[in-house]
Coordinates of C-alpha atoms in Angstrom, one line a residue:
M93 CA 74.7 209.2 -8.7
K94 CA 70.8 208.9 -9.2
R95 CA 69.5 206.2 -6.5
L96 CA 67.4 203.9 -8.5
V97 CA 65.6 200.9 -7.4
I98 CA 64.3 198.1 -9.4
V99 CA 60.9 196.6 -8.5
V100 CA 60.0 192.8 -9.6
L101 CA 56.6 191.9 -9.2
N102 CA 56.0 187.8 -8.4
Y103 CA 53.0 185.9 -8.8
L104 CA 53.7 181.8 -8.7
N105 CA 56.5 182.1 -11.4
Y106 CA 59.2 182.3 -9.1
Q107 CA 61.8 180.6 -11.3
D108 CA 61.3 183.6 -13.9
T109 CA 61.7 186.0 -10.9
M110 CA 64.9 184.3 -10.2
E111 CA 66.2 184.2 -13.6
C112 CA 65.4 187.9 -14.1
V113 CA 66.9 189.2 -10.6
D114 CA 70.0 187.0 -11.5
S115 CA 70.3 189.1 -14.9
I116 CA 70.0 192.4 -12.7
L117 CA 72.7 191.3 -10.3
N118 CA 74.9 190.1 -13.6
M119 CA 74.8 193.6 -15.0
Q120 CA 77.3 194.7 -11.9
Y121 CA 75.3 198.2 -12.3
S122 CA 75.3 200.3 -9.4
I123 CA 71.8 200.6 -8.2
S124 CA 70.0 201.4 -4.9
G125 CA 68.4 198.0 -4.5
I126 CA 65.9 195.4 -5.9
V127 CA 62.6 194.9 -4.5
I128 CA 61.0 191.7 -5.5
V129 CA 57.1 191.7 -4.2
D130 CA 55.3 188.2 -4.0
N131 CA 51.7 189.0 -4.5
G132 CA 50.1 186.8 -2.4
S133 CA 51.3 183.2 -4.1
N134 CA 50.1 180.2 -2.8
N135 CA 53.0 178.1 -4.0
K136 CA 55.7 179.0 -1.4
S137 CA 57.3 181.6 -3.7
F138 CA 58.1 184.1 -0.8
E139 CA 59.6 181.5 1.0
R140 CA 61.8 180.2 -1.9
L141 CA 62.7 183.6 -3.1
R142 CA 63.7 185.2 0.4
K143 CA 66.0 181.8 1.0
R144 CA 67.5 182.1 -2.5
Y145 CA 68.6 185.8 -1.8
I146 CA 68.9 186.1 1.8
M147 CA 72.8 186.7 1.3
E148 CA 72.2 189.4 -1.2
K149 CA 72.3 192.6 0.6
Q150 CA 70.8 194.9 -2.3
V151 CA 67.7 192.4 -2.8
Y152 CA 64.6 193.0 -0.7
V153 CA 62.1 190.4 -0.7
I154 CA 58.5 191.4 0.7
A155 CA 55.1 190.0 0.5
G156 CA 51.6 191.1 -0.1
K157 CA 48.9 189.1 2.2
K158 CA 46.9 188.4 -1.2
N159 CA 47.2 188.8 -5.0
K160 CA 46.2 192.4 -5.5
G161 CA 46.7 192.6 -9.4
Y162 CA 49.5 194.0 -11.5
A163 CA 49.1 198.1 -10.1
K164 CA 48.7 197.5 -6.3
G165 CA 51.2 194.8 -6.4
N166 CA 53.7 196.9 -8.0
N167 CA 52.8 200.1 -5.9
L168 CA 53.7 198.3 -2.9
G169 CA 57.2 197.7 -4.2
I170 CA 57.2 201.2 -5.2
D171 CA 56.5 202.4 -2.3
Y172 CA 59.0 200.2 -0.3
A173 CA 61.8 201.6 -3.0
R174 CA 60.6 205.2 -2.2
K175 CA 60.2 205.2 1.6
K176 CA 62.7 202.7 2.7
L177 CA 65.5 202.8 -0.2
K178 CA 64.9 206.4 -1.0
A179 CA 64.7 205.9 -4.7
E180 CA 64.5 209.0 -6.9
F181 CA 63.9 206.2 -9.7
V182 CA 62.0 203.2 -10.0
L183 CA 62.2 200.9 -12.7
I184 CA 59.5 198.5 -12.9
V185 CA 59.8 195.4 -14.9
N186 CA 57.8 192.0 -15.4
N187 CA 59.4 189.0 -13.6
D188 CA 59.6 187.3 -17.2
T189 CA 61.9 189.6 -18.6
V190 CA 65.9 189.2 -18.6
F191 CA 68.5 192.0 -18.9
I192 CA 70.6 191.1 -21.8
D193 CA 72.2 194.7 -22.3
K194 CA 74.7 195.7 -19.5
Q195 CA 74.0 199.3 -20.6
Y196 CA 70.3 199.1 -20.1
I197 CA 69.8 201.3 -17.0
K198 CA 72.6 203.9 -18.2
N199 CA 70.8 204.3 -21.7
L200 CA 67.4 204.7 -20.0
L201 CA 68.6 207.2 -17.5
N202 CA 70.5 209.0 -20.2
R203 CA 66.8 210.0 -21.7
Y204 CA 65.6 211.6 -18.7
E205 CA 65.3 215.2 -18.8
P206 CA 62.7 217.7 -16.8
G207 CA 59.3 217.2 -17.7
V208 CA 59.9 213.5 -18.7
G209 CA 57.7 211.2 -16.4
V210 CA 58.1 207.7 -17.9
I211 CA 60.7 206.0 -20.2
G212 CA 60.3 202.9 -21.9
S213 CA 62.6 200.7 -24.0
R214 CA 63.1 198.3 -26.9
I215 CA 61.4 194.8 -26.0
L216 CA 62.8 191.6 -27.6
L217 CA 60.9 188.3 -27.8
K218 CA 61.9 184.9 -28.1
N219 CA 61.5 184.8 -31.9
G220 CA 63.9 187.5 -32.1
N221 CA 61.3 190.1 -33.1
E222 CA 60.8 193.2 -31.2
Q223 CA 57.4 193.4 -29.3
M224 CA 55.2 195.5 -31.2
P225 CA 54.3 199.4 -29.6
L226 CA 50.9 199.1 -27.8
M227 CA 48.3 201.5 -29.9
F228 CA 45.4 202.7 -28.1
Y229 CA 42.4 204.7 -29.3
L230 CA 41.9 206.9 -26.6
G231 CA 39.1 209.2 -27.5
M232 CA 35.8 209.5 -25.6
K233 CA 34.0 208.0 -28.5
D234 CA 36.2 205.0 -29.1
S235 CA 36.7 204.4 -25.1
L236 CA 32.9 204.2 -24.8
M237 CA 32.2 202.3 -27.6
R238 CA 35.0 199.7 -26.4
Y239 CA 33.4 199.6 -23.0
M240 CA 29.8 198.9 -24.6
N241 CA 31.2 196.2 -26.7
M242 CA 32.8 194.6 -23.5
F243 CA 29.8 194.9 -21.8
S244 CA 27.5 193.1 -24.4
L245 CA 30.1 190.3 -24.6
K246 CA 30.1 190.1 -20.8
Y247 CA 26.3 188.9 -21.4
G248 CA 26.3 186.9 -24.3
S249 CA 25.9 189.4 -27.1
D250 CA 28.3 191.5 -29.1
F251 CA 27.0 195.2 -30.4
G252 CA 30.0 195.4 -32.6
F253 CA 30.3 199.3 -32.1
P254 CA 33.1 200.7 -34.1
A255 CA 35.8 201.6 -31.7
S256 CA 38.6 202.7 -33.7
Q257 CA 37.7 205.8 -35.4
G258 CA 40.3 208.4 -33.9
N259 CA 44.0 209.1 -33.6
P260 CA 45.7 206.0 -32.2
Q261 CA 48.0 206.7 -29.6
M262 CA 51.4 204.7 -29.1
V263 CA 51.8 203.7 -25.2
L264 CA 54.8 202.4 -23.6
H265 CA 54.5 198.5 -22.6
G266 CA 54.1 197.6 -19.1
C267 CA 56.9 195.0 -18.8
A268 CA 59.5 197.5 -18.4
L269 CA 58.9 201.3 -17.3
L270 CA 61.0 203.8 -15.6
F271 CA 59.3 206.3 -13.4
T272 CA 61.2 209.5 -12.8
P273 CA 61.2 212.0 -10.3
D274 CA 59.0 214.2 -12.3
F275 CA 56.2 211.5 -12.0
F276 CA 56.5 211.3 -8.2
K277 CA 56.0 215.0 -7.8
Y278 CA 52.3 214.0 -8.9
Y279 CA 51.6 210.2 -8.1
K280 CA 52.6 207.5 -6.3
G281 CA 52.7 204.9 -8.6
F282 CA 50.0 203.2 -10.8
Y283 CA 46.3 204.1 -10.9
K284 CA 45.3 201.6 -8.0
R285 CA 42.0 200.5 -9.1
T286 CA 42.8 198.1 -12.1
F287 CA 43.7 194.5 -11.4
L288 CA 45.2 193.7 -14.6
Y289 CA 45.5 194.9 -18.2
E290 CA 45.2 198.4 -19.8
E291 CA 47.4 199.9 -17.0
E292 CA 49.8 201.3 -19.6
A293 CA 46.7 203.4 -21.1
I294 CA 46.0 204.8 -18.1
L295 CA 49.5 205.9 -17.1
Y296 CA 49.7 207.7 -20.9
L297 CA 46.7 209.8 -19.6
M298 CA 47.8 210.1 -16.1
C299 CA 50.7 211.8 -17.5
K300 CA 49.2 213.9 -20.2
C301 CA 47.2 215.2 -17.2
K302 CA 50.2 216.7 -15.7
N303 CA 52.2 217.6 -19.0
L304 CA 54.5 214.8 -18.5
K305 CA 56.3 213.0 -21.4
Q306 CA 56.6 209.4 -22.1
I307 CA 59.8 208.8 -23.7
Y308 CA 60.7 205.6 -26.0
A309 CA 64.2 204.4 -25.8
P310 CA 65.2 202.0 -28.6
E311 CA 68.9 202.0 -27.6
A312 CA 67.9 200.0 -24.1
E313 CA 67.0 196.6 -24.9
I314 CA 65.1 194.1 -22.8
Y315 CA 64.1 190.5 -23.4
H316 CA 60.5 189.4 -22.7
K317 CA 59.2 185.7 -22.6
E318 CA 55.5 187.3 -22.7
D319 CA 52.7 186.3 -20.5
Q320 CA 54.5 183.7 -18.4
S321 CA 52.6 184.6 -15.4
S322 CA 49.0 184.8 -16.6
M323 CA 49.7 181.7 -17.9
M324 CA 50.5 179.9 -14.8
S325 CA 47.5 182.1 -12.9
F326 CA 44.7 181.6 -15.0
Q327 CA 46.0 179.8 -18.5
N328 CA 45.4 183.0 -20.3
D329 CA 41.7 182.3 -20.4
G330 CA 40.0 184.6 -22.8
I331 CA 36.9 185.1 -20.5
I332 CA 39.2 185.8 -17.6
Q333 CA 41.2 188.4 -19.8
R334 CA 38.1 189.9 -21.1
K335 CA 36.6 190.3 -17.4
Y336 CA 39.8 192.1 -16.3
A337 CA 39.9 194.5 -19.4
F338 CA 36.4 195.3 -18.9
Q339 CA 36.9 196.5 -15.3
S340 CA 39.9 198.5 -16.4
E341 CA 37.9 200.1 -19.7
K342 CA 35.9 202.1 -17.1
Y343 CA 39.0 203.6 -15.8
I344 CA 40.5 204.7 -18.9
L345 CA 37.2 206.3 -19.3
L346 CA 37.6 208.1 -16.1
W347 CA 41.2 209.3 -16.9
I348 CA 40.1 210.6 -20.4
L349 CA 37.5 212.7 -19.0
K350 CA 40.1 213.9 -16.2
Y351 CA 42.2 214.9 -19.4
K352 CA 39.6 216.8 -20.8
I353 CA 38.8 218.8 -17.6
S354 CA 42.5 219.4 -17.1
R355 CA 42.8 220.9 -20.6
V356 CA 39.6 223.5 -19.4
K357 CA 41.6 224.6 -16.4

């Protein structure tokens, strides 16, 4: 039996977190634990979640001292899962997801083979449609032009440089990602310097640097309410979204450079 732990990151939105965790428990699939990470919420989320699951032996509720963002918050859960619960596989899911497929974990694990770093799944939205794949232009020129455009917007202008001239890459959605033992041979989790947005693109490049494959498993389905936590935390404000995306874009540039160097070796 593979030791798999699920990590759910909570920020403010403890109601959705409870629905997500309850749906995991209802699957009755044998896992090694569920780690809920409260990411510095100021609305007593940690206390409410701890009280709700105090009698569930396989649910562990931990808390960060402040909101460290998506990557660092999830990494806190990954670290706990790996060190305390001895997880081989770690499944990261957004707290606004609901497990609707009782074979979901089995279907993901069936896709694992040596050389696979991350496995993603089919994501269904409330309107019944499938969430479209993430497409990123990850050439050096495109990323640099995108960064310059964001830089200009930050200061009230708009360079409007073309930033989609290369070949787009399909990238797995961050709302449900299974990290494998192959991934953990090289990395401890997400790249820690981003706060929010574009972690998926960086993760794709991290895998490329180590010749790890990312696999999409459409037979595994999960429901995603989409953007619930960001709505609660900053009301999906466009200015704030651009701020975080701008911060992340420079790290995409960094990982593109790392990938190019890795090809030279």
